[in-house]
mmCIF file of C-alpha atoms in Angstrom:
data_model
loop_
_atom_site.group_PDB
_atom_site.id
_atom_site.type_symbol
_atom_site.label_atom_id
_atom_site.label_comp_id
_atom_site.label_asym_id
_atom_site.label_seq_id
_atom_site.Cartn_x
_atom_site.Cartn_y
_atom_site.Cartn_z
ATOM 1 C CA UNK O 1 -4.245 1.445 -25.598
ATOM 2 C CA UNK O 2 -5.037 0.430 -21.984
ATOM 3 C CA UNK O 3 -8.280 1.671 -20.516
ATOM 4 C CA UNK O 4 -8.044 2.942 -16.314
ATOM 5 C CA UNK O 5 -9.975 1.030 -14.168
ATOM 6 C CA UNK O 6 -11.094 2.449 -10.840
ATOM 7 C CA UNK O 7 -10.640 1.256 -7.473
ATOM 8 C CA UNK O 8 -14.608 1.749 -7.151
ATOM 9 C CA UNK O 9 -15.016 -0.554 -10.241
ATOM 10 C CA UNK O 10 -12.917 -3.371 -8.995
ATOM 11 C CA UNK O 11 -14.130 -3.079 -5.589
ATOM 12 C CA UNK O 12 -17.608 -3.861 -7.415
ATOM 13 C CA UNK O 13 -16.056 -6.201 -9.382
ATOM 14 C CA UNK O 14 -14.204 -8.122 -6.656
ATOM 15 C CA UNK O 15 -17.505 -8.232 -4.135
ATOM 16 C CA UNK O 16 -19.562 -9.366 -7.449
ATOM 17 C CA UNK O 17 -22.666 -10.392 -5.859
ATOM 18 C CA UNK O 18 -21.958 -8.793 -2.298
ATOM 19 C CA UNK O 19 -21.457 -5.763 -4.195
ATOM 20 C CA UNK O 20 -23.484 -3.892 -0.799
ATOM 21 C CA UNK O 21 -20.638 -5.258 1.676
ATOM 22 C CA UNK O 22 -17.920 -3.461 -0.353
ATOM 23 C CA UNK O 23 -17.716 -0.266 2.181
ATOM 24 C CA UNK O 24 -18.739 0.139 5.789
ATOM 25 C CA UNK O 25 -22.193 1.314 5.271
ATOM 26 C CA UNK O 26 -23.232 -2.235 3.831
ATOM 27 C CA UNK O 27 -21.274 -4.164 6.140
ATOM 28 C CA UNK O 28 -23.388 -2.888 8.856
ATOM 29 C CA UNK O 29 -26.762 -5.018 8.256
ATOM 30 C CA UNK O 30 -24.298 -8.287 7.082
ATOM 31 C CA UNK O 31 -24.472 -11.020 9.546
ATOM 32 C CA UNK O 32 -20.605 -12.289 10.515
ATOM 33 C CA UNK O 33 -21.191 -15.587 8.122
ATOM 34 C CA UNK O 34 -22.181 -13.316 5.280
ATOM 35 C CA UNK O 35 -18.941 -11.116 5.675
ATOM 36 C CA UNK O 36 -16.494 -13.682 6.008
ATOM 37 C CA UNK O 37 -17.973 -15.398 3.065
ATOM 38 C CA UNK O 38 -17.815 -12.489 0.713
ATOM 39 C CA UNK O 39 -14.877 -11.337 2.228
ATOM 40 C CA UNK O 40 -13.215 -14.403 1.561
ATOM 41 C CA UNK O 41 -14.507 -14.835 -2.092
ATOM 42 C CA UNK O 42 -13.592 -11.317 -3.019
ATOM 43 C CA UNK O 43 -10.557 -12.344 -1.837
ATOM 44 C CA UNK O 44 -10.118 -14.917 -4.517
ATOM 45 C CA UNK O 45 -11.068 -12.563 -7.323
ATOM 46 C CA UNK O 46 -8.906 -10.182 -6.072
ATOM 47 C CA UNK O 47 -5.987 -12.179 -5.811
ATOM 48 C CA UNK O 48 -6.641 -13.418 -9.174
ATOM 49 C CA UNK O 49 -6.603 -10.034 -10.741
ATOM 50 C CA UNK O 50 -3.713 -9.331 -9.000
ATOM 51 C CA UNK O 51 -1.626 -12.182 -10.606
ATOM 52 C CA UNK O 52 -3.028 -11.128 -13.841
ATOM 53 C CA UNK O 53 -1.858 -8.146 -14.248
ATOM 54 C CA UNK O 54 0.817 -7.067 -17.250
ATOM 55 C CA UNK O 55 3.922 -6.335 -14.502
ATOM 56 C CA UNK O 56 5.877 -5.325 -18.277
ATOM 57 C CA UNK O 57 3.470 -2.713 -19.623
ATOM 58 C CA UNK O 58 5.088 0.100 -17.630
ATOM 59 C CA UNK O 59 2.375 2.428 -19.684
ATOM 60 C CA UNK O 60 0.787 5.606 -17.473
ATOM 61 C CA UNK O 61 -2.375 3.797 -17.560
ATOM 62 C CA UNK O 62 -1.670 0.088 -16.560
ATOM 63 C CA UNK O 63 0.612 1.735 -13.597
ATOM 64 C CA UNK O 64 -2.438 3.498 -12.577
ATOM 65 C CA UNK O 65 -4.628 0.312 -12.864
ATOM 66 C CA UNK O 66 -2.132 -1.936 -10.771
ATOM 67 C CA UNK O 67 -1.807 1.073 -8.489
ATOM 68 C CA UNK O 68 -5.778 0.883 -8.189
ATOM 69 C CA UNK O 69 -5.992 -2.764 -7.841
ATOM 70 C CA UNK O 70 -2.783 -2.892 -4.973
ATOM 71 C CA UNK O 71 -5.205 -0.555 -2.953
ATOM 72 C CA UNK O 72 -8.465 -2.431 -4.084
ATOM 73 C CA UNK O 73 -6.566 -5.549 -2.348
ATOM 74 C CA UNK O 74 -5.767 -4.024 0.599
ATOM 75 C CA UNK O 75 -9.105 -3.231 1.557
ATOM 76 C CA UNK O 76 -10.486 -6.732 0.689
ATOM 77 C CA UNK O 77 -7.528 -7.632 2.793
ATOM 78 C CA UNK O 78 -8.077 -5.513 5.873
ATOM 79 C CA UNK O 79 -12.145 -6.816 5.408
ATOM 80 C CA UNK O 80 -11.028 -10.405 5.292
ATOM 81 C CA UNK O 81 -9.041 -10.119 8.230
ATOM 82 C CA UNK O 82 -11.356 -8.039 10.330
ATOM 83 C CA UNK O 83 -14.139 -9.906 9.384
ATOM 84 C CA UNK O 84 -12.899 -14.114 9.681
ATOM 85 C CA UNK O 85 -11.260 -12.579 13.178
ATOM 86 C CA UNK O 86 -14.766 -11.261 14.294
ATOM 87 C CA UNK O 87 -16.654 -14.659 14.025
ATOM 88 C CA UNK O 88 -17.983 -17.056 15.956
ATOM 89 C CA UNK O 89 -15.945 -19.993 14.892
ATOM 90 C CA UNK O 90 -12.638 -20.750 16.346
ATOM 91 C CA UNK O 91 -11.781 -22.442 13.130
ATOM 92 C CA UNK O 92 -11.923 -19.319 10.873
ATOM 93 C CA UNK O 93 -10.260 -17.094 13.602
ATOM 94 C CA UNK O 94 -7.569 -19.219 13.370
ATOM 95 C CA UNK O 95 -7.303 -18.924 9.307
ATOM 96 C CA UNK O 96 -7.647 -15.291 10.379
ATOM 97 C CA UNK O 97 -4.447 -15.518 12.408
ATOM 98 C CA UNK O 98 -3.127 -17.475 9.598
ATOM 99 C CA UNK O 99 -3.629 -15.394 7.062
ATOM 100 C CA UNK O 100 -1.803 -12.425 9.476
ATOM 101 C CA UNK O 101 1.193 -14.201 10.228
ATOM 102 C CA UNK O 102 1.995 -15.207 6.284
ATOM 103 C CA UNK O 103 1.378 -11.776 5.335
ATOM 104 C CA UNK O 104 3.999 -11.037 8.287
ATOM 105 C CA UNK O 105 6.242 -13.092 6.401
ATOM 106 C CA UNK O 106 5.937 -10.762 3.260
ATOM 107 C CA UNK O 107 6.652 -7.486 5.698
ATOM 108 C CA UNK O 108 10.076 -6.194 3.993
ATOM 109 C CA UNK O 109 8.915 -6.877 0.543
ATOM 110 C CA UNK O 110 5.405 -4.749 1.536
ATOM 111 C CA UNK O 111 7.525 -2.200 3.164
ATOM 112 C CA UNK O 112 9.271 -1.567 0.185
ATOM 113 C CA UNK O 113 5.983 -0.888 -1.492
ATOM 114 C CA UNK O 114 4.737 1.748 0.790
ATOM 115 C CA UNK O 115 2.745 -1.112 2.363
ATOM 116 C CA UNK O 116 3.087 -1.777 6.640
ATOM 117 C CA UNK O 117 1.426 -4.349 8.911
ATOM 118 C CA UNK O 118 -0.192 -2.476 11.613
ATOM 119 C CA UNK O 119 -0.169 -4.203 14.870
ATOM 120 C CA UNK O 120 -3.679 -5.619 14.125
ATOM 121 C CA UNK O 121 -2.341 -7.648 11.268
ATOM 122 C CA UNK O 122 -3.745 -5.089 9.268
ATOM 123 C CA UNK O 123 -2.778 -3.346 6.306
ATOM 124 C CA UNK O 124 -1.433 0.306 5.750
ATOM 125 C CA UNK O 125 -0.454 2.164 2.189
ATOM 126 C CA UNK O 126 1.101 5.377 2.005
ATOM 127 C CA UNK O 127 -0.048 5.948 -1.347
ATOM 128 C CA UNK O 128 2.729 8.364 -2.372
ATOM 129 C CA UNK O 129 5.052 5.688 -1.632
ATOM 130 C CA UNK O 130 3.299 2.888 -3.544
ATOM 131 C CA UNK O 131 2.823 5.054 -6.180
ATOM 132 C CA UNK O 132 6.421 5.692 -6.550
ATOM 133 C CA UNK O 133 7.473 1.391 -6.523
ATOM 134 C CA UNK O 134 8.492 -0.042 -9.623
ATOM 135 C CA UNK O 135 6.592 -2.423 -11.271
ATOM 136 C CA UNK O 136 9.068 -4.939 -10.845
ATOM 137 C CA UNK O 137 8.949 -4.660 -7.137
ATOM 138 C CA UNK O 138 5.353 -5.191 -6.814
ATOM 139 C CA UNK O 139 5.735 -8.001 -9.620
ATOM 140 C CA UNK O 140 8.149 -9.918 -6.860
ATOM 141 C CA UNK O 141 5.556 -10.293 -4.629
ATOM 142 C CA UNK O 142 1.987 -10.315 -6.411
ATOM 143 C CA UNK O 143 2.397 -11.188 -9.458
ATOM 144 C CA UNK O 144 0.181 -14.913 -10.252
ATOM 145 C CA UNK O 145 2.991 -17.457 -9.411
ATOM 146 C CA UNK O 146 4.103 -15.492 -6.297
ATOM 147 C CA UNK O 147 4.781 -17.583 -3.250
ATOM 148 C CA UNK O 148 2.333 -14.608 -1.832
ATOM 149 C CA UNK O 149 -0.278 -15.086 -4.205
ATOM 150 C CA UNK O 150 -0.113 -18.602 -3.999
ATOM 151 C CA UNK O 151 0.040 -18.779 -0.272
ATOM 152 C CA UNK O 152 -2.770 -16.470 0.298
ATOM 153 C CA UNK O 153 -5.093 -18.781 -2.336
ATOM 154 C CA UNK O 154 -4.173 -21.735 -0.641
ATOM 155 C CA UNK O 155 -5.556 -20.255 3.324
ATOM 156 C CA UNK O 156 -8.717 -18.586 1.367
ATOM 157 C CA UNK O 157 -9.518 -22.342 -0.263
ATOM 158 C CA UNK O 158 -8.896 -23.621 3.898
ATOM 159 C CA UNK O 159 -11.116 -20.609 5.401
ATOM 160 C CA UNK O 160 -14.017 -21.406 2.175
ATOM 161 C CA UNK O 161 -13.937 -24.963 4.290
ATOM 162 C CA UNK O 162 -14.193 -23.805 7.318
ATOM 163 C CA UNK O 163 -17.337 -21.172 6.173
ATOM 164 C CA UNK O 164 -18.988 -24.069 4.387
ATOM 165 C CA UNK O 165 -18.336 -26.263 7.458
ATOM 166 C CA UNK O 166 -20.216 -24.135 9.760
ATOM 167 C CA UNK O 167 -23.901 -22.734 7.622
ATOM 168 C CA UNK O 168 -25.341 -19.971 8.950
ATOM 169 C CA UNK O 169 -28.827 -21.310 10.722
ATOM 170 C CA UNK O 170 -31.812 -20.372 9.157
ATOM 171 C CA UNK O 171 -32.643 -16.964 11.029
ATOM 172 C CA UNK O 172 -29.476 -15.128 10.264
ATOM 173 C CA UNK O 173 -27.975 -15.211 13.739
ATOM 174 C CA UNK O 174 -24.833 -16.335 14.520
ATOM 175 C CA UNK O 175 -25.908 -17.137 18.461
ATOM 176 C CA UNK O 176 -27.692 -20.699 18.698
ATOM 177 C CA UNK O 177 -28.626 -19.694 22.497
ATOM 178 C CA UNK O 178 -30.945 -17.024 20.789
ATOM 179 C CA UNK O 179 -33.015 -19.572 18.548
ATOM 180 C CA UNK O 180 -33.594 -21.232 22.145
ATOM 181 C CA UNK O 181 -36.229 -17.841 22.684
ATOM 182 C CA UNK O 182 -38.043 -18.745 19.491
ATOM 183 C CA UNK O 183 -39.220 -22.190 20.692
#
């Protein structure tokens, strides 16, 4: 017997750590490093869970639980995105634009999911619609050996260089004129 997992638990699961930079309220007080860094490692654990799951168990409750994790994944998506495009560093904007484009490449197979690109590069669900996909269809493109999956592991492993690259400085600020004022 499978047990439902929430889309608030795996959020929690997937920001493990970062669990206050989850929702909108707790992204506020993050500094840009501190986003794209959890952003990009609950990316990881998100895609992982993702090519976990049982695609074959078409049981109530593990539809419902790759239902929740499809929409778990498309908000770490739409964070990682919004957040790697917001930073200082031309080198993770870049992944950013990266990351949009290969998702681009995945736009029918989405579609059929109830899934669109908006013209941000971010991602839409009409629940109803993803609700109604077969298993198989979202099996195609996330299950764990996925060109998708794969794809998307390979540009978070690139943007954890680029993060690790460029530290945050000691004060928190992303703006190395302002530490100038502090001399």
């Amino acid at each position: 017997m499978s047990m439902n997992i929430s889309s608030s638990y795996i959020m929690r699961n997937v920001y493990q750590g970062y669990s206050d930079l989850k929702d909108e309220a707790g992204r506020k007080h993050a500094t840009k490093h501190e986003l794209v860094d959890a952003d990009r490692r609950a990316m990881v654990r998100a895609l992982d869970r993702i090519g976990d799951l049982d695609y074959e168990d078409t049981d109530r409750t593990n539809t419902k639980n790759i239902y929740n994790m499809l929409t778990s994944y498309i908000d770490v998506y739409n964070h990682a995105v919004t957040s790697a495009g917001d930073s200082d560093s031309n080198d993770i904007k870049r992944t950013a634009a990266k990351m949009k484009n290969f998702t681009k490449e995945y736009a029918d197979e989405l579609e059929e999911l109830g899934i669109t690109i908006k013209s941000d590069g971010s991602l839409k669900v009409d629940k109803k619609e993803l609700k109604s996909a077969t298993t198989k269809a979202v099996k195609k493109i996330f299950s764990g050996d996925s060109d998708y999956v794969s794809g998307m592991k390979k540009l978070m492993k690139k943007l954890r260089n680029h993060v690790n690259r460029e530290p945050e400085n000691d004060f928190g600020m992303e703006d190395q004129s302002s530490l100038n004022l502090l001399v």
